[in-house]
């Protein structure tokens, strides 16, 4: 009975719906470049008041996701960005809090018949990640809208993957992108783990502006070098005191050695406020944006402490990002 | 240097973080059964003000996801539910708006070392979906927290899949669950497509309460039969007028035949407010909750029209659900 439903009719329906629901005042001007912090809470434990790590880079009217944690699709909608505008995704590393929303990005593109391929750039392992997500999309792709004879497109045809290596430079739509391996992972240089599991910081050189995104990292000379002279540094940060206070409250019997090791892990794989300030100062960046909070949204006291620690080293403009902030 | 970081230390950190950030007043009482509408907007086009389809069924202190659209993990956190409490996921069908958030559920469980297996119940194709998602988790699982020598668990060991068939009845943690094939898909009965691609409505008979969730469906005698006498019917609904008005505004040149086909598709694969009212009345349910809105959050006029259409047929209590409502 519904055999005759045309792709035109479906496409019109799918394309039409968001026009009514997207708040037009939030729609970015196509010509304006921007970096939007879609999700500003570090994982892997989800937060009730901030989304997991995801960002949108806007350049020349196109949109690029920079990390894609749980809820990226919803956060894009809240930023007034239609999903089909997303041309590519850059993954800093493959921890689930930075990739958990990629499945929905790819599968919803497929369900809305987006035929323009999307490209996923990421560290080694990205090909395996995306291959799994594409395989997961097969049953829904074949079922389509449940209309007999409806044509369907193989999900793999709409997704490309480019794995980056340390020092990679790419040219994408008029941007130059540089990836360097940072210190979020602790594998011995040259080991097989070090070759297979890498965490990147990313630099986006747009025609009029340079933006560096640390992803997750500890202190790292390579990241300092990458960030040199950038107009904007978007940096992760860990609240050691806040996180350890919670640990102490919940695990008062933790052996001293285990606690020392945990502290070492957090402080060498992540950046304290002081370390962020040092990074920004040494790199001589124009402005600093903090994201990837740990231990909940900071209250005014903690905010003041963060800023004081950062400003001990860095005299430029500092912003603690909220979800959907635009820089 | 960090080789000695113990599983204890990591586990303490991971377990500790949410205690600070989850709003304790929202934590459900372990003994209280409830159905929470985590996401109430139908997809596949994401909405800025409502999450994609997902629900949490609470029974005897345990949590079951019923569909898992984009952002399910974040919505669980906003409902005060810690991810490790989720024992199983029931998928009504495999459209991406109902499954896009499953990847994050599984991957974040893995990243936080949840060893208790989670079970995914769903229609034919669920095994293929989950196999893909599990394969996608491999690189992050092997990398762990970037600590040399850290043990890791194969993601497949923490996920089970049970594919249901039309009429399946299951016993899970003291609940009886029944799945029936509904009319969201339109394949000829007995065809290979009909066997491979099925959309289910689900009934949850708890010791003190029965809840039926339509998933996505058009009018269906099987769903009426399933819902007979249920205390609560949680039903999808389509706003034909609202959706077609948007189509007409954006595609004024759509051929009449294509528009007729689109209308037929929407009205036979989904439930108009009148059809929802008829379903609730014929099944004799105790109360009706509407979810899976189309064409944006309804304004007061549309809300009044929905309710009037429903009440033409059904005299019981009707609620239009919001995200995070609890029933």
XYZ file of C-alpha atoms in Angstrom:
654
model
C 0.000 0.000 0.000
C 2.848 2.327 0.871
C 5.190 0.870 -1.728
C 4.991 4.078 -3.745
C 6.279 6.401 -1.017
C 8.930 8.418 -2.746
C 12.330 9.405 -1.487
C 11.225 12.952 -2.240
C 8.374 12.781 0.217
C 10.531 11.280 2.945
C 13.327 13.758 2.347
C 10.908 16.668 2.488
C 9.527 15.448 5.788
C 12.949 14.881 7.284
C 14.335 18.174 6.060
C 11.281 20.067 7.185
C 10.983 19.102 10.810
C 13.902 21.008 12.333
C 12.924 24.298 10.748
C 10.169 24.583 13.261
C 12.045 23.362 16.281
C 15.500 24.958 15.989
C 15.733 28.328 17.701
C 16.617 30.578 14.789
C 18.261 33.222 16.939
C 20.987 30.721 17.836
C 21.807 29.833 14.278
C 25.381 30.840 13.586
C 26.003 33.114 10.667
C 27.455 30.980 7.886
C 30.417 33.298 7.386
C 31.523 33.455 10.999
C 34.215 31.167 12.369
C 33.735 29.986 15.939
C 34.566 27.277 18.446
C 31.543 26.124 20.461
C 32.027 24.069 23.622
C 29.079 21.684 23.284
C 29.985 19.574 26.297
C 32.331 20.720 29.054
C 32.353 17.960 31.663
C 35.085 15.369 31.579
C 34.001 11.770 31.852
C 33.752 8.886 32.177
C 31.180 9.463 34.935
C 28.267 11.420 33.429
C 27.196 14.671 35.004
C 23.637 15.922 35.570
C 24.457 19.501 34.603
C 27.035 19.374 31.792
C 27.396 17.234 28.696
C 30.349 15.003 27.991
C 33.266 16.318 25.916
C 32.284 17.621 22.494
C 32.910 20.803 20.553
C 31.850 22.320 17.251
C 34.342 24.192 15.080
C 32.629 26.474 12.576
C 34.533 27.600 9.520
C 33.210 29.127 6.321
C 29.697 27.946 7.054
C 30.752 24.374 7.663
C 30.769 22.518 10.957
C 33.358 20.134 12.365
C 32.888 18.179 15.555
C 35.969 18.125 17.784
C 35.390 15.101 19.994
C 31.914 13.625 20.198
C 30.832 12.485 23.665
C 27.389 11.207 24.630
C 24.656 13.610 23.585
C 26.620 15.404 20.847
C 23.630 15.266 18.512
C 21.358 16.916 21.059
C 23.960 19.545 21.908
C 24.370 20.395 18.221
C 20.613 20.936 18.021
C 20.740 23.148 21.112
C 23.481 25.184 19.399
C 21.160 25.630 16.421
C 23.314 23.474 14.159
C 21.590 21.031 11.828
C 23.295 17.650 11.770
C 23.762 17.571 7.966
C 26.058 20.595 8.262
C 28.679 18.502 10.069
C 31.373 17.718 7.508
C 33.899 15.903 9.646
C 34.733 14.777 13.156
C 38.146 15.155 14.772
C 38.764 12.782 17.672
C 41.539 13.687 20.105
C 41.631 10.169 21.545
C 39.301 7.210 21.857
C 38.218 7.258 25.504
C 34.478 6.672 25.633
C 33.644 10.060 27.129
C 35.058 11.662 23.963
C 33.504 9.235 21.454
C 30.245 7.969 22.994
C 28.073 10.252 20.838
C 29.639 9.358 17.493
C 27.329 6.388 17.000
C 24.267 8.648 17.020
C 25.918 11.167 14.676
C 26.585 8.489 12.080
C 23.356 6.513 12.490
C 21.063 9.549 12.413
C 22.822 10.851 9.294
C 22.097 7.522 7.721
C 18.477 7.489 8.832
C 17.977 10.934 7.293
C 19.539 9.873 3.994
C 22.627 12.081 4.149
C 24.634 10.933 1.164
C 27.546 13.376 1.436
C 30.246 11.324 3.179
C 31.441 12.452 6.585
C 35.122 12.025 7.469
C 36.310 10.885 10.883
C 39.876 11.962 11.725
C 41.460 10.405 14.767
C 44.348 8.542 16.334
C 45.316 4.946 15.545
C 42.311 2.755 16.340
C 39.828 5.171 14.759
C 39.391 2.857 11.773
C 38.470 -0.004 14.107
C 36.102 2.208 16.106
C 34.282 3.462 13.023
C 34.151 0.036 11.383
C 32.325 -1.238 14.449
C 29.880 1.655 14.470
C 29.215 1.211 10.751
C 28.597 -2.516 11.230
C 26.183 -1.648 14.025
C 24.186 0.525 11.605
C 23.481 -2.257 9.120
C 20.211 -3.694 10.462
C 18.528 -0.286 10.711
C 19.860 0.745 7.290
C 18.412 -2.350 5.664
C 15.052 -1.963 7.418
C 14.794 1.677 6.341
C 11.382 3.103 7.157
C 9.802 -0.301 6.839
C 8.576 0.363 3.316
C 8.917 -2.613 0.959
C 11.233 -1.885 -1.955
C 12.619 1.307 -0.435
C 16.216 1.770 -1.631
C 18.910 1.892 1.032
C 22.510 2.947 1.064
C 25.293 0.931 2.670
C 26.392 2.909 5.742
C 30.060 2.380 4.888
C 29.611 4.472 1.742
C 28.855 7.582 3.750
C 31.762 7.455 6.217
C 35.477 7.935 5.567
C 38.246 7.508 8.130
C 41.655 9.152 8.210
C 43.951 8.000 10.988
C 46.488 10.612 12.004
C 49.972 10.080 13.359
C 52.077 12.227 15.685
C 52.999 15.394 13.819
C 50.420 14.914 11.080
C 49.380 18.018 9.177
C 46.225 18.018 7.113
C 44.567 20.515 4.844
C 40.772 20.430 5.189
C 38.436 22.979 3.579
C 40.957 25.793 3.827
C 42.102 24.947 7.364
C 45.495 23.529 8.276
C 45.213 20.969 11.044
C 48.148 19.665 13.091
C 48.045 16.746 15.519
C 50.703 16.006 18.131
C 50.882 13.153 20.560
C 50.432 14.394 24.117
C 50.969 12.868 27.560
C 47.492 11.551 28.401
C 48.793 8.034 27.911
C 51.894 6.780 29.578
C 53.207 4.030 27.338
C 56.956 3.765 26.734
C 57.944 5.694 23.592
C 58.324 3.297 20.685
C 56.506 0.440 22.408
C 53.746 -1.355 20.552
C 51.214 0.222 22.931
C 52.667 3.640 22.186
C 52.218 3.085 18.458
C 48.688 1.726 18.783
C 47.202 3.971 21.477
C 47.822 7.665 21.102
C 46.169 10.767 22.463
C 46.426 13.952 20.419
C 46.248 17.648 20.914
C 44.988 19.433 17.813
C 45.730 22.782 16.217
C 43.336 24.377 13.741
C 44.888 27.154 11.661
C 42.016 28.977 10.008
C 42.735 31.775 7.548
C 42.144 34.441 10.193
C 42.570 32.614 13.454
C 44.407 29.767 15.183
C 42.768 27.523 17.760
C 44.486 24.795 19.796
C 42.500 22.109 21.594
C 44.458 20.091 24.135
C 42.059 17.157 24.316
C 43.114 15.224 27.417
C 46.758 15.668 28.304
C 49.211 16.057 31.122
C 52.063 18.560 30.983
C 53.732 18.144 27.588
C 56.461 20.069 25.755
C 54.924 18.909 22.454
C 51.628 20.570 23.336
C 53.428 23.771 24.382
C 55.146 23.794 20.995
C 51.856 23.109 19.191
C 50.095 25.958 21.006
C 52.811 28.537 20.361
C 51.271 31.865 19.419
C 47.743 30.489 19.016
C 44.950 33.004 19.259
C 42.854 30.652 21.383
C 43.860 27.734 23.598
C 41.002 25.444 24.646
C 42.422 23.377 27.471
C 41.332 20.537 29.670
C 41.786 20.909 33.427
C 41.638 18.662 36.469
C 40.677 19.753 39.962
C 43.086 17.649 42.000
C 41.903 18.922 45.364
C 38.235 18.532 44.522
C 38.637 15.075 43.063
C 40.867 13.784 45.856
C 38.569 15.263 48.517
C 35.730 13.189 47.120
C 37.955 10.121 47.042
C 38.986 10.699 50.655
C 35.380 11.136 51.712
C 34.218 7.968 49.966
C 37.283 5.805 50.474
C 38.732 6.843 53.832
C 40.534 3.516 54.102
C 42.395 3.730 50.799
C 46.008 2.710 51.398
C 48.390 5.655 51.305
C 50.347 4.127 48.430
C 47.217 3.674 46.288
C 46.185 7.246 46.960
C 49.650 8.497 46.050
C 49.477 6.572 42.791
C 46.042 7.923 42.002
C 47.279 11.463 42.610
C 50.239 10.811 40.359
C 47.973 9.425 37.626
C 45.648 12.409 37.739
C 48.424 14.984 37.823
C 50.549 13.503 35.038
C 47.726 12.536 32.638
C 45.804 15.765 33.193
C 46.548 19.456 33.763
C 46.120 21.198 37.092
C 45.032 24.843 36.954
C 48.643 25.848 37.551
C 49.842 23.586 34.741
C 47.236 25.062 32.402
C 48.460 28.558 33.258
C 52.048 27.516 32.618
C 51.113 25.991 29.274
C 49.248 29.128 28.187
C 52.070 31.398 29.337
C 54.899 29.412 27.763
C 53.007 29.074 24.491
C 52.142 32.773 24.513
C 48.533 32.224 23.488
C 46.126 35.110 23.075
C 43.287 33.755 25.209
C 42.519 30.670 27.244
C 39.303 28.686 27.565
C 38.960 25.950 30.181
C 36.809 22.883 29.540
C 36.606 19.208 30.618
C 35.830 19.896 34.265
C 36.192 17.170 36.858
C 34.357 16.768 40.165
C 31.272 18.710 39.139
C 30.542 22.268 38.082
C 32.788 24.521 40.179
C 31.169 26.732 42.782
C 32.315 30.373 43.117
C 35.060 29.467 45.591
C 36.548 26.818 43.377
C 36.191 29.040 40.345
C 38.147 31.758 42.147
C 40.857 29.288 43.097
C 41.140 27.961 39.552
C 41.497 31.461 38.166
C 44.007 32.477 40.823
C 46.169 29.422 40.085
C 46.003 30.003 36.347
C 46.758 33.731 36.667
C 49.839 33.033 38.730
C 51.321 32.110 35.364
C 49.156 33.518 32.586
C 48.165 37.175 32.311
C 45.812 36.879 29.309
C 42.057 36.445 29.161
C 40.740 33.247 30.820
C 37.212 31.858 30.507
C 35.769 28.811 32.244
C 33.512 27.451 29.520
C 29.913 26.411 29.912
C 28.088 24.037 27.593
C 27.148 25.854 24.367
C 29.526 28.784 24.928
C 30.855 30.240 21.720
C 34.383 31.559 21.235
C 56.426 5.466 36.714
C 52.698 4.921 37.048
C 52.922 1.184 36.519
C 51.836 0.546 40.075
C 48.515 2.368 39.863
C 46.093 -0.058 41.365
C 42.656 -1.014 40.194
C 41.548 0.007 43.679
C 42.716 3.549 43.232
C 41.113 3.900 39.826
C 37.883 2.323 40.984
C 37.742 4.623 43.977
C 38.211 7.649 41.762
C 35.597 6.530 39.285
C 33.096 5.560 41.911
C 33.639 8.734 43.860
C 33.088 11.403 41.267
C 29.306 11.244 40.850
C 28.607 11.441 44.548
C 29.423 15.087 44.409
C 27.713 15.941 41.166
C 24.455 13.958 41.222
C 21.582 15.855 42.801
C 20.731 13.616 45.721
C 17.162 14.841 45.988
C 16.434 13.312 42.596
C 17.737 9.886 43.505
C 14.871 7.436 43.279
C 14.065 5.400 46.314
C 15.386 1.882 45.677
C 12.091 0.262 46.579
C 9.891 2.373 44.326
C 8.882 1.211 40.866
C 8.604 3.931 38.232
C 8.746 4.684 34.526
C 10.804 7.784 33.711
C 10.541 9.377 30.267
C 14.187 10.360 29.756
C 13.729 11.590 26.202
C 10.350 12.484 24.712
C 11.044 13.804 21.199
C 10.761 11.457 18.257
C 13.621 11.489 15.821
C 15.428 11.181 13.565
C 15.855 14.967 13.476
C 17.248 16.085 16.843
C 15.414 18.707 18.850
C 16.918 21.586 20.829
C 14.527 21.200 23.738
C 13.854 17.487 24.180
C 16.064 14.424 24.103
C 15.629 11.545 21.688
C 13.562 8.515 22.721
C 14.731 6.846 25.915
C 13.070 5.749 29.137
C 14.109 4.261 32.455
C 12.041 1.554 34.100
C 12.777 1.240 37.819
C 11.905 -1.962 39.610
C 13.092 -3.223 42.973
C 15.996 -0.802 43.016
C 17.228 -1.814 39.575
C 17.104 0.215 36.406
C 16.223 -0.866 32.869
C 16.562 1.370 29.850
C 13.616 1.151 27.462
C 15.034 2.460 24.192
C 18.294 4.395 24.279
C 18.447 7.392 21.958
C 21.269 9.928 21.759
C 22.093 11.381 25.162
C 20.652 8.542 27.252
C 23.684 8.582 29.527
C 23.309 12.281 30.252
C 19.573 11.953 30.807
C 20.140 9.119 33.282
C 22.517 11.398 35.206
C 19.910 14.179 35.147
C 17.401 11.699 36.583
C 19.851 10.975 39.402
C 20.522 7.432 38.192
C 24.085 6.147 38.250
C 24.977 4.262 35.080
C 26.119 1.098 36.908
C 22.557 0.614 38.167
C 21.351 -0.117 34.629
C 20.910 -3.885 34.414
C 19.453 -4.250 30.939
C 18.263 -2.367 27.884
C 15.040 -3.146 26.016
C 14.983 -1.900 22.430
C 11.574 -1.542 20.774
C 13.135 -1.352 17.300
C 16.454 -0.405 15.779
C 15.812 3.028 14.257
C 18.729 5.280 15.135
C 16.682 7.703 17.207
C 15.887 4.833 19.585
C 19.398 3.323 19.684
C 21.887 6.186 19.128
C 22.800 6.437 22.811
C 23.496 2.742 23.372
C 27.103 3.070 22.262
C 27.846 5.506 25.095
C 26.030 3.321 27.642
C 28.181 0.319 26.774
C 31.476 2.132 26.281
C 31.246 4.197 29.471
C 30.382 1.079 31.470
C 33.519 -0.456 30.087
C 35.643 2.597 30.830
C 34.454 2.550 34.445
C 35.262 -1.140 34.828
C 31.702 -2.410 35.254
C 32.126 -6.159 35.235
C 28.503 -7.155 35.839
C 27.222 -7.982 32.345
C 24.435 -5.874 30.907
C 21.791 -7.571 28.743
C 20.383 -5.984 25.594
C 16.927 -7.262 24.613
C 15.649 -6.298 21.198
C 14.172 -7.337 17.884
C 15.986 -9.375 15.227
C 19.124 -7.438 14.274
C 19.985 -6.553 17.871
C 22.805 -9.082 17.883
C 24.335 -7.436 14.823
C 23.886 -3.952 16.297
C 25.539 -4.860 19.587
C 28.331 -6.845 17.929
C 29.248 -3.701 16.006
C 29.176 -1.511 19.090
C 31.289 -4.008 21.010
C 33.823 -4.158 18.170
C 33.942 -0.356 18.219
C 34.904 -0.449 21.911
C 38.009 -2.562 21.407
C 40.683 0.118 20.837
C 39.669 2.145 23.900
C 39.390 -1.001 26.023
C 42.911 -2.080 25.092
C 44.343 1.399 25.710
C 42.689 1.598 29.138
C 43.888 4.645 31.051
C 47.208 4.557 29.257
C 48.941 2.810 32.117
C 51.419 0.117 31.044
C 50.459 -3.320 32.286
C 46.963 -2.269 33.339
C 44.626 -5.265 32.979
C 41.680 -4.892 30.627
C 38.521 -6.827 30.047
C 37.220 -7.771 26.616
C 34.104 -5.661 26.045
C 32.182 -8.665 24.719
C 32.400 -10.279 28.160
C 30.259 -7.570 29.721
C 27.393 -7.523 27.211
C 24.761 -10.175 26.531
C 22.136 -10.046 23.801
C 18.722 -11.676 23.716
C 16.788 -11.258 20.494
C 13.026 -11.418 20.964
C 10.428 -12.642 18.512
C 6.786 -11.676 18.108
C 4.912 -12.891 21.157
C 8.016 -13.500 23.236
C 7.542 -13.564 26.988
C 10.511 -13.192 29.288
C 11.007 -13.311 33.005
C 13.553 -10.753 34.187
C 14.228 -9.935 37.847
C 10.656 -10.638 38.886
C 9.076 -8.852 35.911
C 7.222 -10.568 33.091
C 7.936 -8.910 29.772
C 5.934 -9.474 26.597
C 6.896 -8.264 23.128
C 4.519 -8.104 20.167
C 5.247 -7.049 16.633
C 3.450 -3.806 15.819
C 2.723 -1.903 12.602
C 5.640 0.559 12.466
C 7.062 -1.452 9.587
C 5.042 -2.411 6.592
C 6.651 -5.550 5.232
C 4.422 -8.351 3.954
C 3.736 -10.887 6.717
C 6.023 -13.868 6.346
C 8.397 -12.123 3.927
C 12.110 -12.241 4.606
C 12.005 -8.539 5.462
C 9.180 -9.185 7.905
C 11.234 -11.854 9.649
C 14.407 -9.764 9.787
C 13.056 -6.296 10.589
C 10.501 -6.078 13.342
C 9.256 -3.302 15.563
C 7.907 -4.245 18.967
C 5.564 -2.880 21.563
C 6.505 -4.033 25.045
C 4.547 -4.887 28.154
C 6.160 -4.935 31.587
C 4.155 -6.788 34.223
C 5.670 -5.863 37.550
C 4.374 -7.503 40.731
C 2.182 -4.517 41.537
C 1.779 -2.728 38.247
C 1.572 -3.231 34.475
C 3.126 -0.805 32.007
C 2.853 -0.961 28.210
C 5.210 0.980 25.958
C 4.135 1.215 22.338
C 7.525 2.118 20.916
C 6.807 3.360 17.393
C 3.656 1.904 15.890
C 0.656 2.631 13.760
C -2.806 1.352 14.647
C -2.440 -2.324 15.549
C -4.839 -4.925 16.965
C -1.837 -6.741 18.446
C -0.873 -3.666 20.450
C -4.466 -3.230 21.635
C -4.416 -6.821 22.825
C -1.029 -6.323 24.521
C -2.241 -3.208 26.346
C -5.477 -4.745 27.604
C -6.063 -3.727 31.191
C -2.627 -2.199 31.705
C -2.302 0.290 34.533
C -0.203 2.618 32.383
C 0.055 2.977 28.604
C 3.060 4.985 27.392
C 2.278 5.751 23.780
C 3.967 7.410 20.842
C 2.006 10.039 18.937
C 2.364 11.907 15.656
C 1.057 15.376 14.966
C -0.081 14.947 11.372
C -1.281 18.498 10.955
C 1.810 20.048 12.484
C 4.198 17.880 10.534
C 2.417 18.325 7.210
C 2.137 22.086 7.756
C 5.907 22.277 8.040
C 6.278 20.127 4.930
C 3.879 22.375 3.028
C 5.726 25.493 4.126
C 9.125 24.131 3.142
C 8.150 22.104 0.092
C 5.268 24.019 -1.511
C 5.980 22.333 -4.835
C 5.757 18.748 -3.575
C 3.664 16.744 -6.038
C 0.216 15.932 -4.671
C 0.841 12.210 -5.025
C 4.064 12.379 -2.987
C 2.336 14.378 -0.285
C -0.524 11.860 -0.184
C 1.993 9.033 0.205
C 3.825 10.855 2.965
C 0.563 11.409 4.822
C -0.282 7.737 4.412
C 3.150 6.713 5.702
C 2.894 8.935 8.762
C -0.650 7.901 9.617
C -0.162 4.155 9.202
C 3.286 3.833 10.824
C 2.442 6.196 13.678
C -0.544 7.052 15.881
C -2.547 10.244 15.556
C -3.970 11.657 18.791
C -7.326 10.145 17.876
C -5.724 6.762 17.243
C -3.929 6.927 20.588
C -7.237 7.659 22.301
C -8.877 4.734 20.528
C -6.048 2.415 21.539
C -6.252 3.480 25.183
C -10.052 3.153 25.230
C -10.223 -0.227 23.510
C -7.467 -1.626 25.726
C -9.129 -0.200 28.825
C -5.902 1.103 30.321
C -5.828 2.945 33.614
C -3.822 5.976 32.504
C -2.161 7.259 29.345
C 1.188 9.004 28.896
C 2.120 10.533 25.544
C 5.742 10.635 24.386
C 7.725 10.695 21.115
C 6.475 14.084 19.945
C 6.937 15.185 16.362
C 7.206 18.700 14.955
C 8.563 20.276 18.131
C 7.292 20.782 21.639
C 3.555 21.516 21.377
C 2.345 25.006 22.241
C -0.816 25.397 24.382
C -3.080 25.389 21.322
C -1.659 22.175 19.962
C -1.651 20.630 23.423
C -5.350 21.425 23.774
C -6.082 19.912 20.366
C -4.143 16.732 21.182
C -6.016 16.313 24.442
C -9.390 17.009 22.836
C -8.740 14.425 20.121
C -7.585 11.834 22.640
C -10.513 12.506 24.990
C -12.999 11.998 22.200
C -12.213 8.325 22.757
C -10.521 7.901 26.143
C -11.976 9.160 29.416
C -9.030 8.271 31.680
C -6.099 10.374 32.838
C -3.838 11.663 30.037
C -0.413 13.248 30.479
C 1.824 14.717 27.775
C 5.236 13.716 29.079
C 8.237 15.971 29.423
C 11.823 14.768 29.579
C 12.575 13.347 33.046
C 8.920 13.008 34.052
C 8.300 10.130 36.381
C 5.201 7.920 36.329
